[in-house]
XYZ file of C-alpha atoms in Angstrom:
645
model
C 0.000 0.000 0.000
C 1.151 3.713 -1.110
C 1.783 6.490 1.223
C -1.068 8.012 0.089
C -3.523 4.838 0.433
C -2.556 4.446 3.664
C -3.526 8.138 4.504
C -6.716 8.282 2.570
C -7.879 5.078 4.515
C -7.364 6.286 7.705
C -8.890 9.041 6.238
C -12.041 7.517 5.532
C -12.673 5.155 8.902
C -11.667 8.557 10.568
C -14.668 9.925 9.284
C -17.182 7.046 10.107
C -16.190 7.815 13.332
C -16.720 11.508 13.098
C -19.981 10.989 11.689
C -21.285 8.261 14.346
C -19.692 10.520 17.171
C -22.208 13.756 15.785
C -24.804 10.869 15.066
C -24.958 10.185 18.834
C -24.212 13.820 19.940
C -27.564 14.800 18.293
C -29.170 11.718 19.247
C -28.357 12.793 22.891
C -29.193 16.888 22.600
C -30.162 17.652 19.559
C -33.397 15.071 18.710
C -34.023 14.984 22.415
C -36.422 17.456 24.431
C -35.056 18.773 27.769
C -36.874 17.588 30.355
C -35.770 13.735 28.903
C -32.074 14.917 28.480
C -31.848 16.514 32.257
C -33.986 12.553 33.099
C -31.155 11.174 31.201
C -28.512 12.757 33.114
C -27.445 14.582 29.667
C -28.322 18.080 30.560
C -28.546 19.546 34.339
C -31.667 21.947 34.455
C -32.265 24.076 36.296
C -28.689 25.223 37.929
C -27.917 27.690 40.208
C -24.735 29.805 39.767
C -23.478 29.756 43.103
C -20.008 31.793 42.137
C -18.105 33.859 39.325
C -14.225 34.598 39.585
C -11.443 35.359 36.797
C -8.697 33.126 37.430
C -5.359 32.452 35.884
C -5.147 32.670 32.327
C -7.808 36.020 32.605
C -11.087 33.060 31.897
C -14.661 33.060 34.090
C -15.260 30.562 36.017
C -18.523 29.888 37.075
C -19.456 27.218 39.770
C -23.125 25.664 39.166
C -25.470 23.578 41.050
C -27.672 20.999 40.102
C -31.073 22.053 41.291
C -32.892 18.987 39.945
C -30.460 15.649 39.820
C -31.046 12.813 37.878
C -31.331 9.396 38.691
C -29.354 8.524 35.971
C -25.205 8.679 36.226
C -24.167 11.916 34.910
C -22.490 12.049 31.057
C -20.374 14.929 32.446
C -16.979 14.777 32.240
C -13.921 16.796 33.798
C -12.218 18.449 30.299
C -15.755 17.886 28.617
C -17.011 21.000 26.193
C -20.258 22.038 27.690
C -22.938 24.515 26.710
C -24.178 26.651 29.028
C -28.142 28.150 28.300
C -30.829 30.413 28.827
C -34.523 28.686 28.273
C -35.543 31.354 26.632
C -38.932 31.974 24.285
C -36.858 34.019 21.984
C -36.690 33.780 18.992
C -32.974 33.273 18.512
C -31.318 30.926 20.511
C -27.689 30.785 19.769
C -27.288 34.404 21.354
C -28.300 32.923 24.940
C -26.188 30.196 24.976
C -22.305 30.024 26.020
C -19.546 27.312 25.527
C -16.561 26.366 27.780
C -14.953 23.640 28.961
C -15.447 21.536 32.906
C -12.514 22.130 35.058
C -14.752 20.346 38.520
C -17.176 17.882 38.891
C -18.455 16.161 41.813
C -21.787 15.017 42.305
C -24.034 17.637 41.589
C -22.090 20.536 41.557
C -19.746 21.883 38.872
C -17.124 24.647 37.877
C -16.730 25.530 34.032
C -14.535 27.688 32.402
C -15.157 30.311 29.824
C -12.521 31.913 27.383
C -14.568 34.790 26.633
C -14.089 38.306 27.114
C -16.937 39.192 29.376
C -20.376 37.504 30.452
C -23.529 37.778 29.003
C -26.632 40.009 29.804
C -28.553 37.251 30.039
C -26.616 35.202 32.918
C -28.609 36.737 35.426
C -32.031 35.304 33.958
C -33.463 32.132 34.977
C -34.067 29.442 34.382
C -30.127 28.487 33.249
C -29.271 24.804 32.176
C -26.069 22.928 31.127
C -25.761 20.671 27.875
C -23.202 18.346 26.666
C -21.829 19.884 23.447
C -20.224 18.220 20.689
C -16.876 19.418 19.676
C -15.383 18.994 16.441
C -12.197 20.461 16.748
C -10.263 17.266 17.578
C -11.618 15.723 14.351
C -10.222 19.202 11.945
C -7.087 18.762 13.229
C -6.505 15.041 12.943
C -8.055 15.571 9.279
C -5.835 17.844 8.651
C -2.586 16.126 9.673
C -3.914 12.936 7.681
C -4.026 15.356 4.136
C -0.785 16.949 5.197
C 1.674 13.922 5.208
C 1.270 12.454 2.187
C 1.896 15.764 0.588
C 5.614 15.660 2.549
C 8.329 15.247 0.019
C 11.787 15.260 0.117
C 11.978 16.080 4.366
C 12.432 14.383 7.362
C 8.798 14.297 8.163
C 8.479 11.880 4.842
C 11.425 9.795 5.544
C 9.942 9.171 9.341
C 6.958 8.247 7.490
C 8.477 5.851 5.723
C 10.086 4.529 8.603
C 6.660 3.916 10.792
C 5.228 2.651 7.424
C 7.665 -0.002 7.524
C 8.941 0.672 3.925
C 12.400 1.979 5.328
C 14.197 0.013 8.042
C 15.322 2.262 11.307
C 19.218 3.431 11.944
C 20.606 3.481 15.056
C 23.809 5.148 16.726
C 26.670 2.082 16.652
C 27.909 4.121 19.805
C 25.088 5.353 22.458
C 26.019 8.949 23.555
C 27.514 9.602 26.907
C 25.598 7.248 28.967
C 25.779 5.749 32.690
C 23.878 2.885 33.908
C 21.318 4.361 36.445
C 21.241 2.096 39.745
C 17.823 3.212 40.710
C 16.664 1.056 37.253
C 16.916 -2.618 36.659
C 18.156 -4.079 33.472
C 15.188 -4.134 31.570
C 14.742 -0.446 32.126
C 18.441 0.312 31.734
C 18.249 -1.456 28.542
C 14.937 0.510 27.158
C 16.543 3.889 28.281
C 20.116 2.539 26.111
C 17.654 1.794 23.045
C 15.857 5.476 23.967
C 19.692 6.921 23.408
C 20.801 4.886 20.245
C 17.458 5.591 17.719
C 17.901 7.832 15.413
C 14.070 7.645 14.254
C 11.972 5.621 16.923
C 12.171 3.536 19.688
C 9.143 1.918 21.704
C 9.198 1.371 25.304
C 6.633 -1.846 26.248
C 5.687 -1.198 29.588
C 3.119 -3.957 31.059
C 1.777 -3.079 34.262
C 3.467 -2.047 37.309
C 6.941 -2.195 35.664
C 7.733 1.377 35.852
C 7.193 2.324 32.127
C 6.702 6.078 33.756
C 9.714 6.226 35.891
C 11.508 4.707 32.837
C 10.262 7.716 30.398
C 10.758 10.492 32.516
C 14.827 8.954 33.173
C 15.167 9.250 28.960
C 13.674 12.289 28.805
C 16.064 13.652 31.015
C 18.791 11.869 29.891
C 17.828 12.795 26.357
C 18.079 16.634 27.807
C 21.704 16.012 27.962
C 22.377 16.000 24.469
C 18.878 18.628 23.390
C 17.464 21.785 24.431
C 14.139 21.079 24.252
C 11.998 18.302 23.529
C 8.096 17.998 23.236
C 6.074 15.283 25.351
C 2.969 14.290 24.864
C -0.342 11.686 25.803
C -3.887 10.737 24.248
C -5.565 12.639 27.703
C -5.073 15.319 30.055
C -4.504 13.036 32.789
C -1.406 10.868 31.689
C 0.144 14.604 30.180
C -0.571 15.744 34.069
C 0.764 12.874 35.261
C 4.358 13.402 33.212
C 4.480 16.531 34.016
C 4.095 16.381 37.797
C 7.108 13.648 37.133
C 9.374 15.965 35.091
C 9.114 18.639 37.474
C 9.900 16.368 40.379
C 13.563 15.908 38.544
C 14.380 19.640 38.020
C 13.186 20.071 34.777
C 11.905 23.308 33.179
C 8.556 22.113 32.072
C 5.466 24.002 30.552
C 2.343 22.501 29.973
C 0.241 23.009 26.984
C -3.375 23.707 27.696
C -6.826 25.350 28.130
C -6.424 26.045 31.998
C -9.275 23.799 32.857
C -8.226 20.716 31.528
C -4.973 20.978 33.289
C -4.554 19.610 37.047
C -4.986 22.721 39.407
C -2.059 22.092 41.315
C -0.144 22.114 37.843
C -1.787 25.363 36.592
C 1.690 27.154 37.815
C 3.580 25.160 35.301
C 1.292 26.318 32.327
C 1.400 28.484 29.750
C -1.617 30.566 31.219
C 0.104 30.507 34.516
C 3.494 31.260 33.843
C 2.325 34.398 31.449
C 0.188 35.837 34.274
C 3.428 35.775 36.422
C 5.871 37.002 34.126
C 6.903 40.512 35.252
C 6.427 42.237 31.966
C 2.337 40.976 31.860
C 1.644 43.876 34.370
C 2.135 45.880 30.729
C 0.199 43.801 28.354
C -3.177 44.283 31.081
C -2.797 47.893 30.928
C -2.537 48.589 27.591
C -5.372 46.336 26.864
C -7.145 48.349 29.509
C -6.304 51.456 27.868
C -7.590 49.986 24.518
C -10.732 49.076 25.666
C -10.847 53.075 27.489
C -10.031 53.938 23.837
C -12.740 52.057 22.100
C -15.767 53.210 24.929
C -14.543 56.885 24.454
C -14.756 56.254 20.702
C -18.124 54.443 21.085
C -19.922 57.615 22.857
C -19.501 59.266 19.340
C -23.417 58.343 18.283
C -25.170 58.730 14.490
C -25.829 63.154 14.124
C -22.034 64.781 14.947
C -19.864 66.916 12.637
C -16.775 66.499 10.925
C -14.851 67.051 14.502
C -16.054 64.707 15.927
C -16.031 62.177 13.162
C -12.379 62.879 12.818
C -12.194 62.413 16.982
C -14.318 59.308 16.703
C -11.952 57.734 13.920
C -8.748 58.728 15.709
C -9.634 57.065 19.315
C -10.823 53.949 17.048
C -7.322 53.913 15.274
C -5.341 54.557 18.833
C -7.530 51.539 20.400
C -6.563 49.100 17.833
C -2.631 50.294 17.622
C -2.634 49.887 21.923
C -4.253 46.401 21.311
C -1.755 45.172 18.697
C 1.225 46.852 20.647
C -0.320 44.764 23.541
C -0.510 41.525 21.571
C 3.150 41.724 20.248
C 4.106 41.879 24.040
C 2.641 39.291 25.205
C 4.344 37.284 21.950
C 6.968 38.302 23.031
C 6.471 37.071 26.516
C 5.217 33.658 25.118
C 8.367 33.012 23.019
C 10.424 34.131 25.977
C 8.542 31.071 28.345
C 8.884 28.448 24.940
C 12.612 29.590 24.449
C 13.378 28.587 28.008
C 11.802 25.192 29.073
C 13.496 22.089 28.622
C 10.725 20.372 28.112
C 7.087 21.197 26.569
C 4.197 19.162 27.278
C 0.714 18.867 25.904
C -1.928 16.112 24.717
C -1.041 14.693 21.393
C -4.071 16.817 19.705
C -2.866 19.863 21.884
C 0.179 20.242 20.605
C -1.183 21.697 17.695
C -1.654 24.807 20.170
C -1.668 28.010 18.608
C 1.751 29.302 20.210
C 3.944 25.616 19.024
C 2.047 24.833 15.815
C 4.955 25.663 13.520
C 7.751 24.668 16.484
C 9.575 20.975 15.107
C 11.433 19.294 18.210
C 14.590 16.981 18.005
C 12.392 14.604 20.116
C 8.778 13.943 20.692
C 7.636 11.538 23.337
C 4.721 10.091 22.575
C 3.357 8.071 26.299
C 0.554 6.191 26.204
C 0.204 5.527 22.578
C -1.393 2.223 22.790
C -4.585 4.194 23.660
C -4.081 6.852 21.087
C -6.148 6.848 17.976
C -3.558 6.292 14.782
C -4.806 9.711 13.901
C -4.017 11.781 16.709
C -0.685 10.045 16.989
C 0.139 11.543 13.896
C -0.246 15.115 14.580
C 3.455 15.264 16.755
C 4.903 13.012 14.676
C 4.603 15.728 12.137
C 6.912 17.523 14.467
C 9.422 14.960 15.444
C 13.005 14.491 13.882
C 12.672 11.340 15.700
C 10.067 9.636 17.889
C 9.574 7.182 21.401
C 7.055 5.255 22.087
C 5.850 4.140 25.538
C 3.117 2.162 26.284
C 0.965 -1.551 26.412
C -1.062 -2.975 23.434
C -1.883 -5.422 25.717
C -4.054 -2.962 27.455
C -7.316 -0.921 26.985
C -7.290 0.466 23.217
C -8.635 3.392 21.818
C -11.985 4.109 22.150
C -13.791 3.709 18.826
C -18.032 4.577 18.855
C -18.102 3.351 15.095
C -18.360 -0.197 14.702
C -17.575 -0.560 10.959
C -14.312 1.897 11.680
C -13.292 -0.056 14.705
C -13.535 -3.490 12.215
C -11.509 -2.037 9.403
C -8.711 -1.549 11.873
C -9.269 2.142 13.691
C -9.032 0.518 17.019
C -5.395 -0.743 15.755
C -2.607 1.578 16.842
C 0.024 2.799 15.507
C 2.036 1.727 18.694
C 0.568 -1.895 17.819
C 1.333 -1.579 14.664
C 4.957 -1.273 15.218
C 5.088 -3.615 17.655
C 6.183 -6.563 15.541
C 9.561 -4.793 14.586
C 11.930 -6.655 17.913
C 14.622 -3.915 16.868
C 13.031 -1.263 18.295
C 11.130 -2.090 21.314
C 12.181 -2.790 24.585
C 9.957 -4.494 27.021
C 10.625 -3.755 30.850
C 10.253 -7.018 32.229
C 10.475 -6.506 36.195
C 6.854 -5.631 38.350
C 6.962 -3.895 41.350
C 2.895 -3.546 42.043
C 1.317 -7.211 42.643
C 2.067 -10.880 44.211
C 3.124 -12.983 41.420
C -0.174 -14.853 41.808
C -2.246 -12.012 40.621
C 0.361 -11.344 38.208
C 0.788 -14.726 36.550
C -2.243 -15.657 34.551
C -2.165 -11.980 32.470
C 2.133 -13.191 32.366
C 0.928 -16.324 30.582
C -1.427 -14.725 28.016
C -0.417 -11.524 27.340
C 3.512 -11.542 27.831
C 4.452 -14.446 27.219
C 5.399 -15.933 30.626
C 8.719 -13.073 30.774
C 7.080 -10.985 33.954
C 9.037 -11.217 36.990
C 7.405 -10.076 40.464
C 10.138 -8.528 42.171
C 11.212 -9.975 45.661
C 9.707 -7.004 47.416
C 6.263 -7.480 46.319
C 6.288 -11.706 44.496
C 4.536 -12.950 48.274
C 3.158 -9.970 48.855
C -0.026 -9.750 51.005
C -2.528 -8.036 53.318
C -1.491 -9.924 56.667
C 1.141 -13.378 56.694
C 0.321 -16.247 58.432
C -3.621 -15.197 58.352
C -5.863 -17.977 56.459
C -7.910 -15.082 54.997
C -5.668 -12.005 54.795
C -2.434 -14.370 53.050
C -4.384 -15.487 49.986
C -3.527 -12.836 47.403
C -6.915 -14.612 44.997
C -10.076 -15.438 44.924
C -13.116 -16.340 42.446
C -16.724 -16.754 43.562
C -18.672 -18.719 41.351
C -22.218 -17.828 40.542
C -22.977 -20.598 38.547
C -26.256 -22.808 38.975
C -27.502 -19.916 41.443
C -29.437 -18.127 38.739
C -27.891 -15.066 39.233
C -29.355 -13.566 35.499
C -27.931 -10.532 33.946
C -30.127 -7.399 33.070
C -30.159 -5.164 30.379
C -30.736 -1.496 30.575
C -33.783 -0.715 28.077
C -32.311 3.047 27.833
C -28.349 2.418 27.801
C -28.406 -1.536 27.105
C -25.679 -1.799 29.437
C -25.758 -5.144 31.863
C -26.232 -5.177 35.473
C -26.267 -8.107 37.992
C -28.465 -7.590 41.102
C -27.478 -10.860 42.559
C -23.806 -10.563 41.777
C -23.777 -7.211 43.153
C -25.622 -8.374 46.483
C -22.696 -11.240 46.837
C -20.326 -8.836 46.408
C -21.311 -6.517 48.852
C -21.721 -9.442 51.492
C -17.914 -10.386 50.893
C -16.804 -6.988 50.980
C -18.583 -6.220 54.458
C -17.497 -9.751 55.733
C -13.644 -8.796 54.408
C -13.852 -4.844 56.223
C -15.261 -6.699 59.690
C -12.467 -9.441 59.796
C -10.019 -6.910 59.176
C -11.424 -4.388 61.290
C -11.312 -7.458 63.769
C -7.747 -9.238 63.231
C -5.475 -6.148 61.829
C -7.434 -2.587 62.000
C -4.011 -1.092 61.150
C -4.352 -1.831 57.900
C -7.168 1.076 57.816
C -4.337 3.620 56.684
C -4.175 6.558 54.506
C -2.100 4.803 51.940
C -4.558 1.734 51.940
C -7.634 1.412 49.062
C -9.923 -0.877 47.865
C -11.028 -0.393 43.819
C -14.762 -2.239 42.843
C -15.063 -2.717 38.871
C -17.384 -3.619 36.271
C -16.742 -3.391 32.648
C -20.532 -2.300 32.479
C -21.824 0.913 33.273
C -24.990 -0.076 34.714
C -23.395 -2.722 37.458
C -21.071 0.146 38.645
C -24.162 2.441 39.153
C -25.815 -0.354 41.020
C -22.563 -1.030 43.008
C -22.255 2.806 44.168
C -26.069 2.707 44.991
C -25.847 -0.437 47.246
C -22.321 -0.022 49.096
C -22.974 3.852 49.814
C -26.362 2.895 51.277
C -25.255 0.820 53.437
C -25.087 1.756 56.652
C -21.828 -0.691 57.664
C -19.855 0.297 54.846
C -20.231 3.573 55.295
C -17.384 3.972 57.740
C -15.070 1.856 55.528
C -16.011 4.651 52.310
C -12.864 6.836 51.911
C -10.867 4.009 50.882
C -13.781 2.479 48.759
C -13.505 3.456 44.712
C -15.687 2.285 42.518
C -15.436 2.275 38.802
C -15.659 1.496 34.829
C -12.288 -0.658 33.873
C -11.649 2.686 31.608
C -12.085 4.341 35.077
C -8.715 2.065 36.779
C -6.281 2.219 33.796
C -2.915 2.937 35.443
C -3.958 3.016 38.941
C -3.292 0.208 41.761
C -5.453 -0.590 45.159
C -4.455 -3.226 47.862
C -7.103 -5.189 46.975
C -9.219 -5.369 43.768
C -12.874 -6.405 43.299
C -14.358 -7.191 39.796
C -17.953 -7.876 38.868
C -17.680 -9.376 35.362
C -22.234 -9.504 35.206
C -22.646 -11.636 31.988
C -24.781 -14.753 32.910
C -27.116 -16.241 30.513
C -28.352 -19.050 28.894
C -26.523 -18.784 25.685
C -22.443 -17.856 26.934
C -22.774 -14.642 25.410
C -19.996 -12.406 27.324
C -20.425 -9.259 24.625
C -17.392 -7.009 25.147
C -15.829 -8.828 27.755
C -14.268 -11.193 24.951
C -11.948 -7.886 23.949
C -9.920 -9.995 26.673
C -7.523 -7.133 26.686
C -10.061 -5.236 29.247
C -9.979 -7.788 31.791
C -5.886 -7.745 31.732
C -6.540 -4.241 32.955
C -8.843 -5.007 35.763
C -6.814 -7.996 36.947
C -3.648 -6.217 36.992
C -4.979 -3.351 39.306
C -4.456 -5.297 42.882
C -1.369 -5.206 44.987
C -2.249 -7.710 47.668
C -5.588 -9.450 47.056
C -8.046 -10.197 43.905
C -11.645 -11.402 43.924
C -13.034 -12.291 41.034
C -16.717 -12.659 40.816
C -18.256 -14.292 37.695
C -20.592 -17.364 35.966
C -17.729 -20.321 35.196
C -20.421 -21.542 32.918
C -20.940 -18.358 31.021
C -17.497 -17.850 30.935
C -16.622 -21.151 29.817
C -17.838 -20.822 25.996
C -14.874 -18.718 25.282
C -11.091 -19.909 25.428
C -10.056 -17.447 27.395
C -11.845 -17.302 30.258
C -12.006 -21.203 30.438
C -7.940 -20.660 30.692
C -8.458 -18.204 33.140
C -10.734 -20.580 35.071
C -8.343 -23.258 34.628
C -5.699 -21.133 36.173
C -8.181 -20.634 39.235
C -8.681 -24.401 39.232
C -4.502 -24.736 39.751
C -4.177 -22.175 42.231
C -7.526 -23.448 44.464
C -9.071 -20.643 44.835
C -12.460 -21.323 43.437
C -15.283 -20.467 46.291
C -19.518 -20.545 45.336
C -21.747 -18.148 45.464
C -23.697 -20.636 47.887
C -20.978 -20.426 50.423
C -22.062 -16.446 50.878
C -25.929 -16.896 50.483
């Protein structure tokens, strides 16, 4: 396949998926009246505005109550585009309605941001709602990318091309620059961060869980620093970018984050481009001459229709001196912007926001690309388009991309281009050492996914809540539903799957596992100690949350309870694990469960103890799971649901 064939195919799923993802969007707001979205939980109306501030980066933010709540889970997200409205009878609507982006969310109150320069008229009025909004901007610029290589010619950006295409082998250095062998890192890590140093074009770092593919990264990115001024890192979300960030700062690095203000971690908002340009000392200048503009334009303004040539003249002179102070304003703070790029060592951003405004035309000797097993192939490209060379870190064997079109995900969307490069040995490195779980927990995902080469390190291989206690020393469990006609349920609304009966049985084992505890070691109950419930479906973790923070004897054990999707736990660990896997029926249908990569994810979230709850004979019908119960069966640690009834 040509260059350009490969482009103008991932040109065409991309736009399935655009199409489905405005499909549902005006499914969801669009095609639907209010009072169902707000039942929904896709809308909150009516809110209350409960405060409005300017913070850094000169944006409103305006904190909101939900005056009416749904039942429903709420499709708000954290860094989600959001609409804000008046339900007005007038005639035009687009003039009371708002857009900016959630920087807080928790329960039924939120905070959004707006990059505007001053508030409606109309925010006053009541009554005020909140509506998910669709945003297309991610889609333009992953578009555009995908028209823009092909067109490369004769430039490093079409000779990397090449290279990731697999038509053109990678070079590497014969000689790896000045390089010592970090003691903190074992060999597998020493050995990705040596591969990091030699490419010339790419290198991948294969990081399964818990072996430190972060702490790897961060040590070639700084090593990398040695021999370049600058490089660009990046991720598929806000989150992981956050996460790097908080990492590169923590070794000494000079690191500015990329980013609308409330999408980025508050207690990295110092470290952003918004918040270093409201702190440099020179910004002082660029507020008062855009103060003195806007004195400028209202003196100009109070010229009306009937005055004389004087005045006209006056009039068109204040006009002309407001838009001079602006621009003389603007070239400041360009100024001030290139000054704060010119100086970090490192520049960081999510894959589609490094196309930012103030780096678009900016190349780097290095991009870091983390998490790219969950980036679309799309995104992935945009700084590539950047890169004189490019790393990789990440696990295929993990939760993909999400993809909302079907036919796009079939005709190979969902592949990445991480996975895609995964079969050249040369240049990946896979760290091979775990420092999160006891080698139980660990071993089954070791068999299927990475091909028995997993080590548990010594400090955590027996690793477990309490030794020498029956209960507390077994590091994995599975409760068996089977025969107890525990049926799943489907949502008529969502068609996601709950399990009533599962998620009774779970809650009895959980209670029984807090009161021994509580009973035989309460000093477990510390800060640093957690307990993650998951589902892969929706509707079971709704259920879950309902049940458990009802419950009067849980309730003292909540603060360390977390309950969540599988999407929710990707790249976070809890001393013990729960997971409600809900399919039981007749016919061994296990829907998305058999994208076996998901439950790799949930297993490989527990440090010290795993309970599995499931239907063996559900299960069964696909070769996976009837390995996975055959690795229960060698272990013993197979319990019934009978034993808890």
């Amino acid at each position: 396949m040509t260059t350009n064939d490969y482009f103008s195919q991932l040109a065409v799923l991309l736009d399935l998926e655009r199409q489905e993802e405005l499909r549902q969007y005006q499914e969801k707001i669009v095609l639907t009246p209010l009072h169902e979205r707000q039942k929904k939980g896709w809308c909150w109306y009516p809110i209350h505005i409960k405060h409005i501030e300017i913070s850094t980066g000169e944006t409103y933010q305006i904190s909101i109550e939900n005056l009416r709540p749904s039942d429903h889970s709420s499709a708000f997200q954290v860094g989600g585009s959001v609409s804000l409205f008046l339900n007005s009878q007038q005639k035009s609507n687009e003039k009371n309605q708002i857009s900016g982006v959630i920087s807080y969310l928790f329960r039924n109150e939120m905070r959004i941001s707006f990059n505007i320069d001053d508030l409606p008229d109309w925010i006053d009025e009541t009554p005020l709602g909140v509506d998910l909004l669709y945003d297309g901007a991610s889609f333009k610029e992953m578009e555009t990318i995908l028209h823009l290589i092909p067109k490369a010619k004769n430039d490093r950006l079409e000779e990397l091309t090449e290279i990731l295409l697999k038509q053109k082998p990678a070079n590497f250095h014969s000689q790896i620059p000045d390089y010592y062998h970090l003691s903190t890192l074992n060999e597998s890590q020493n050995n990705a961060i040596r591969l990091v140093l030699a490419a010339k074009d790419v290198a991948i770092i294969h990081g399964p869980p818990g072996t430190g593919k972060t702490t790897t990264l961060v040590d070639a990115i700084k090593l990398t620093l040695q021999s370049e001024k600058q490089v660009l890192v990046t991720a598929p979300s806000n989150t992981a970018v956050d996460v790097l960030t908080e990492r590169l700062i923590a070794k000494g690095l000079k690191v500015l984050r990329i980013g609308h203000p409330a999408r980025i971690d508050e207690n990295l908002l110092d470290s952003s481009l918004d918040g270093q340009i409201a702190r440099h000392p020179d910004y002082r200048n660029v507020r008062k001459l855009r103060k003195q503009g806007e004195e400028y334009q209202k003196m100009a303004m109070k010229y009306k229709r009937k005055f004389g040539a004087a005045e006209r003249e006056q009039r068109f002179l204040l006009i002309k001196e407001a838009k001079q102070v602006k621009r003389d304003a603007e070239t400041l703070e360009k100024y001030i912007v290139e000054s704060l790029l010119n100086q970090a060592q490192v520049i960081t951003a999510t894959l589609v926001g490094s196309v930012n405004k103030f780096i678009r035309h900016r190349r780097f000797s290095t991009v870091f690309i983390d998490e790219a097993a969950q980036a679309l192939e799309p995104a992935t490209w945009i700084p590539i388009s950047k890169a004189e060379r490019v790393i990789f870190a990440g696990d295929h064997c993990q939760l993909p991309p999400t993809v909302k079109n079907y036919e796009a995900a079939k005709q190979g969307l969902e592949k990445t281009l991480f996975e895609k490069l995964m079969s050249e040995k040369s240049i990946n490195q896979m760290l091979k050492t775990q420092y999160r779980m006891n080698e139980i927990i660990m071993e089954f995902s070791n068999r299927q996914f990475y091909h028995g080469e997993l080590k548990a390190d010594e400090s955590v291989k027996n690793h477990c809540l309490l030794e020498n206690d029956a209960v507390l020393s077994s590091p994995f469990e599975f409760i068996d539903t089977a025969g107890c006609g525990f049926e799943e349920k489907v949502n008529p609304e969502t068609k996601s799957r709950s399990n009533p009966e599962e998620a009774d049985i779970l809650a009895k084992h959980l209670l029984h596992l807090l009161a021994y505890i509580q009973n035989v070691s309460p000093q477990l109950f510390t800060d640093d100690f957690s307990i993650g419930i998951i589902s892969p479906y929706k509707a079971q973790v709704e259920l879950l949350r309902n049940i458990l923070y009802a419950d009067a004897d849980i309730l003292p054990y909540k603060k360390w309870l977390d309950i969540q999707s599988i999407d929710g736990f990707q790249g976070q660990e809890r001393n013990i694990i729960y997971i409600s896997l809900v399919r039981s029926n007749e016919n061994s249908e296990i829907g998305f469960l058999q994208d076996t990569r998901r439950l790799n994810v949930a297993l490989t979230r527990a440090k010290q103890k795993l309970i599995v709850i499931g239907d063996s004979a559900t299960l069964a019908g696909h070769k996976f799971y009837d390995d996975f119960l055959d690795y229960v069966t060698e272990k013993n640690v197979h319990k019934t649901a009978w034993e808890l009834m």
